[in-house]
Amino acid sequence: MDLLIRNISQLVLATDKPPVFAASSAMVDMPVLENSYLLISGDKIQAFGTMNDCPERAGQVIDAGGRIVMPAFCDSHTHLVYAASREKEFVDRIKGLSYEEIALRGGGILNSAKLLRNTTENELYDLAMVRIAEIIYQGTGAVEIKSGYGLDTASELKMLRVIRRIKETTTIEVKATFLGAHAVPAEYQGDQNGYVDLIIRKMLPVIAAEKLAEFVDVFCDRGFFTPDNTARILEASEKLGLIPKIHANELEYSGGIQIGVRYHALSVDHLECTGEEEIRILKDTATMPTLLPGAALFLGLPWPPARKMIDSGLPVALGSDFNPGSCPTGNMMLMIALACINMKMLPEESLFASTLNSAYAMNLSGELGTLTPGKNANVIITRPVPDYSYLPYAFGSDLVEKVIIKGKILVNKESRYDQTTD
Ligand code: NIG
Ligand code: FE
């Protein structure tokens, strides 16, 4: 069935020939077509153009009158399968403890591991599906989800099976990442090498055999995994065909970016600690630097140098990092606002970073991330707004009115509560 959206004030990121990602100054050259239409056929984008060429008839018609139409967000970095929230640690941080101090006391990731080990697959699935519904409501049409709160073989496999079930049952695109090396579990305290042996010998072979993940991740940072152990895991993963996406340089100049590039990581993520040397190493590679402004905000970390990266010729992607410890939200509209406000990214750059570039960071830029005939019809229709720059500007407002996933209207917030009084 066809769906025609007409009278669009600004059609954003509609293009016949999209690149696989946009880097540097190309991130400002964002296609915007005013007074336009978008035609969807089945689950795919069919055509777009100005209203002068708008087709006469189609199945269902939406009059967008004054609204912007853009690709749904792609969120290439989340940990949204978890057993419980961690607001107590949030309060501890308000009172002065640091994220690392909380982790050292058995809080943080180890706290989430303890909780997850005692939660069933069904319970985890139900909890995660509530979060999936929430991010769809906020305009996300594709999401990467990591394991990493299991930290033993059975629990890591349990998480990955939950992610597989989400993938099979939700309409949005889901990609699975194995993050067994998220933290050293309590049983292996003081023996990081031993835990890495367990990952390599016991976890990775099953995950590869059962095709439970496409990507592999390591938290390569101060207090977490060393560059040497990261390299060992990536070496073993490479042989099994898993593609790296690395947590790097969040807490320190950890060498994670260097290792990521050396092992042809699809993305290196966080990057609060990125200097000239790291930028030089990332230049002209296929590794997408991915920034997670929600985590930087929530933990009070220095902002990743997005401006410097883009001005030096790099691409940048944005993700939410949705997780209970460092970013308890997956709201991508908020991420673009934080990127513009705190990292001085331009609205156009933030939109490229949260759509096409984040699709690339999940190996999905051939199917998603721009409004291109033949790509999947994952589309946001905004509330009436004056210009696309208003989206990151009016942070905190819910500016997503309709969300269309694979050609189906999944979210429609058109009717607001009635404010009239008798
Ligand atoms: O991406 N940095 C490592 N891991 C997560 C935090 C996970 C947690 O605190 O539960 C992150 O920020
Ligand atoms: Fe993360």
Coordinates of N, CA, C and O in Angstrom, one line a residue, residues 286-359:
A286 N 38.0 3.5 7.8 CA 36.6 3.2 7.8 C 35.9 3.1 9.1 O 34.8 2.6 9.3
T287 N 36.7 3.6 10.2 CA 36.2 3.5 11.6 C 35.4 4.8 11.9 O 36.0 5.9 11.8
M288 N 34.2 4.6 12.3 CA 33.4 5.8 12.6 C 33.5 6.3 14.1 O 33.2 5.5 15.0
P289 N 34.0 7.5 14.3 CA 34.1 8.0 15.6 C 32.7 8.3 16.1 O 31.9 9.1 15.4
T290 N 32.3 7.7 17.2 CA 30.9 7.8 17.7 C 30.9 8.5 19.0 O 31.5 8.0 20.0
L291 N 30.1 9.5 19.2 CA 30.1 10.3 20.4 C 28.8 10.1 21.1 O 27.7 10.0 20.4
L292 N 28.8 10.1 22.4 CA 27.6 9.7 23.2 C 27.4 10.9 24.2 O 27.8 10.8 25.4
P293 N 26.8 12.0 23.8 CA 26.8 13.1 24.6 C 25.9 13.0 25.9 O 26.1 13.7 26.9
G294 N 25.0 12.0 25.9 CA 24.2 11.7 27.1 C 25.0 11.3 28.2 O 24.8 11.7 29.4
A295 N 26.0 10.4 27.9 CA 26.9 9.8 29.0 C 27.8 10.9 29.5 O 28.1 11.0 30.7
A296 N 28.3 11.8 28.6 CA 29.2 12.8 29.0 C 28.5 13.8 29.9 O 29.0 14.3 30.9
L297 N 27.2 14.1 29.6 CA 26.4 15.0 30.4 C 26.2 14.4 31.8 O 26.4 15.0 32.8
F298 N 25.7 13.1 31.7 CA 25.2 12.5 33.0 C 26.4 12.3 34.0 O 26.2 12.4 35.2
L299 N 27.6 11.9 33.4 CA 28.7 11.7 34.3 C 29.6 12.9 34.5 O 30.6 12.9 35.2
G300 N 29.2 14.0 33.9 CA 30.0 15.2 34.0 C 31.4 15.1 33.4 O 32.4 15.6 34.0
L301 N 31.6 14.4 32.3 CA 32.9 14.2 31.7 C 33.2 15.4 30.8 O 32.3 16.1 30.4
P302 N 34.4 15.5 30.4 CA 34.7 16.6 29.4 C 34.0 16.2 28.1 O 33.9 15.0 27.8
W303 N 33.6 17.2 27.3 CA 32.9 16.9 26.1 C 33.9 16.4 25.0 O 35.0 17.0 24.9
P304 N 33.6 15.4 24.3 CA 34.5 15.0 23.2 C 34.6 16.1 22.2 O 33.7 16.9 22.0
P305 N 35.8 16.2 21.6 CA 36.1 17.4 20.8 C 35.5 17.2 19.4 O 36.2 17.1 18.4
A306 N 34.2 17.2 19.3 CA 33.5 17.0 18.0 C 33.9 18.0 17.0 O 34.2 17.7 15.8
R307 N 34.0 19.3 17.4 CA 34.3 20.4 16.4 C 35.6 20.1 15.8 O 35.8 20.2 14.6
K308 N 36.6 19.8 16.6 CA 38.0 19.6 16.1 C 38.0 18.4 15.2 O 38.7 18.4 14.2
M309 N 37.3 17.4 15.6 CA 37.3 16.1 14.8 C 36.7 16.4 13.4 O 37.3 16.1 12.3
I310 N 35.6 17.1 13.3 CA 34.9 17.4 12.1 C 35.8 18.4 11.2 O 36.0 18.1 10.0
D311 N 36.3 19.4 11.9 CA 37.2 20.3 11.2 C 38.5 19.7 10.7 O 39.1 20.2 9.8
S312 N 38.9 18.6 11.3 CA 40.1 17.9 10.9 C 39.8 16.9 9.8 O 40.7 16.2 9.4
G313 N 38.6 16.8 9.4 CA 38.3 15.9 8.2 C 37.6 14.6 8.6 O 37.3 13.8 7.7
L314 N 37.2 14.4 9.9 CA 36.6 13.2 10.3 C 35.1 13.2 10.1 O 34.5 14.3 10.2
P315 N 34.5 12.1 10.0 CA 33.0 12.0 10.2 C 32.8 11.8 11.7 O 33.7 11.5 12.5
V316 N 31.5 12.0 12.2 CA 31.2 11.8 13.5 C 29.7 11.2 13.5 O 28.9 11.6 12.8
A317 N 29.5 10.2 14.4 CA 28.2 9.6 14.6 C 27.8 9.9 16.0 O 28.6 10.1 16.9
L318 N 26.5 9.9 16.2 CA 25.9 10.1 17.6 C 25.1 8.9 18.0 O 24.4 8.3 17.2
G319 N 25.3 8.5 19.3 CA 24.5 7.4 19.9 C 24.0 7.9 21.2 O 24.5 8.9 21.8
S320 N 23.1 7.1 21.8 CA 22.6 7.5 23.1 C 23.4 6.9 24.3 O 23.5 7.5 25.4
D321 N 23.9 5.7 24.1 CA 24.5 4.9 25.2 C 23.4 4.4 26.2 O 23.8 4.0 27.3
F322 N 22.2 4.5 25.9 CA 21.1 4.1 26.8 C 21.5 3.0 27.7 O 21.7 1.9 27.3
N323 N 21.6 3.3 29.0 CA 22.0 2.2 30.0 C 21.7 2.8 31.4 O 21.6 4.0 31.6
P324 N 21.7 1.9 32.4 CA 21.2 2.4 33.7 C 22.3 3.2 34.5 O 21.9 3.8 35.5
G325 N 23.6 3.1 34.0 CA 24.6 3.8 34.8 C 25.1 5.1 34.3 O 25.3 6.0 35.1
S326 N 25.2 5.3 33.0 CA 25.8 6.5 32.5 C 24.9 7.3 31.6 O 25.2 8.4 31.2
C327 N 23.7 6.7 31.2 CA 22.8 7.5 30.4 C 21.4 6.8 30.4 O 21.1 6.0 29.5
P328 N 20.6 7.1 31.4 CA 19.3 6.4 31.5 C 18.2 6.9 30.5 O 17.0 6.9 30.8
T329 N 18.6 7.3 29.3 CA 17.6 7.7 28.3 C 18.2 7.3 26.9 O 19.4 7.3 26.7
G330 N 17.3 7.0 26.0 CA 17.7 6.7 24.6 C 17.1 7.8 23.7 O 16.9 7.5 22.5
N331 N 16.8 8.9 24.2 CA 16.2 10.0 23.4 C 17.2 10.7 22.5 O 18.0 11.5 22.9
M332 N 17.1 10.3 21.2 CA 18.1 10.8 20.2 C 17.8 12.3 19.9 O 18.8 13.0 19.5
M333 N 16.6 12.8 20.0 CA 16.4 14.2 19.8 C 17.1 15.0 20.9 O 17.6 16.1 20.6
L334 N 17.2 14.5 22.1 CA 18.0 15.1 23.1 C 19.5 15.1 22.8 O 20.2 16.0 23.0
M335 N 19.9 13.9 22.2 CA 21.4 13.8 21.9 C 21.8 14.8 20.8 O 22.9 15.4 20.9
I336 N 20.9 15.1 19.8 CA 21.3 16.1 18.9 C 21.4 17.5 19.5 O 22.2 18.3 19.2
A337 N 20.5 17.8 20.5 CA 20.5 19.1 21.2 C 21.8 19.2 22.0 O 22.5 20.2 21.9
L338 N 22.2 18.1 22.7 CA 23.4 18.1 23.5 C 24.6 18.3 22.6 O 25.6 19.0 22.9
A339 N 24.6 17.7 21.4 CA 25.7 17.8 20.5 C 25.9 19.2 20.0 O 27.0 19.7 19.9
C340 N 24.8 19.9 19.7 CA 24.9 21.2 19.3 C 25.2 22.2 20.4 O 26.1 23.1 20.2
I341 N 24.6 22.0 21.5 CA 24.8 23.0 22.6 C 26.2 22.8 23.2 O 26.9 23.8 23.5
N342 N 26.6 21.6 23.5 CA 27.9 21.4 24.2 C 29.1 21.1 23.4 O 30.2 21.3 23.8
M343 N 28.9 20.5 22.2 CA 30.0 20.2 21.3 C 30.1 21.0 20.1 O 30.9 20.8 19.2
K344 N 29.2 22.1 20.0 CA 29.3 23.0 18.9 C 29.1 22.4 17.6 O 29.7 22.8 16.6
M345 N 28.4 21.3 17.5 CA 28.1 20.7 16.2 C 26.9 21.6 15.6 O 26.1 22.1 16.3
L346 N 27.0 21.8 14.3 CA 25.9 22.5 13.7 C 24.6 21.6 13.5 O 24.8 20.4 13.5
P347 N 23.4 22.2 13.5 CA 22.2 21.3 13.4 C 22.4 20.3 12.2 O 22.0 19.1 12.4
E348 N 22.9 20.7 11.1 CA 23.0 19.8 9.9 C 24.0 18.6 10.3 O 23.7 17.5 10.0
E349 N 25.1 19.0 11.0 CA 26.0 17.9 11.4 C 25.4 16.9 12.4 O 25.6 15.7 12.3
S350 N 24.6 17.5 13.3 CA 24.0 16.6 14.3 C 23.0 15.7 13.6 O 22.8 14.5 14.1
L351 N 22.3 16.2 12.6 CA 21.3 15.3 11.9 C 22.0 14.2 11.1 O 21.6 13.1 11.1
F352 N 23.0 14.6 10.4 CA 23.8 13.6 9.6 C 24.3 12.5 10.6 O 24.3 11.3 10.4
A353 N 24.9 13.0 11.8 CA 25.5 12.1 12.7 C 24.5 11.2 13.4 O 24.9 10.0 13.7
S354 N 23.3 11.5 13.5 CA 22.3 10.7 14.2 C 21.5 9.9 13.2 O 20.6 9.1 13.7
T355 N 21.7 10.0 12.0 CA 21.0 9.2 11.0 C 21.9 8.4 10.1 O 22.2 7.3 10.4
L356 N 22.5 9.0 9.0 CA 23.3 8.3 8.1 C 24.6 7.7 8.8 O 24.9 6.5 8.6
N357 N 25.3 8.6 9.6 CA 26.5 8.1 10.1 C 26.3 7.1 11.2 O 27.1 6.1 11.3
S358 N 25.2 7.2 12.0 CA 25.0 6.2 13.0 C 24.5 4.9 12.3 O 24.7 3.8 12.8
A359 N 23.8 5.0 11.2 CA 23.4 3.8 10.4 C 24.7 3.1 9.9 O 24.8 1.9 10.0

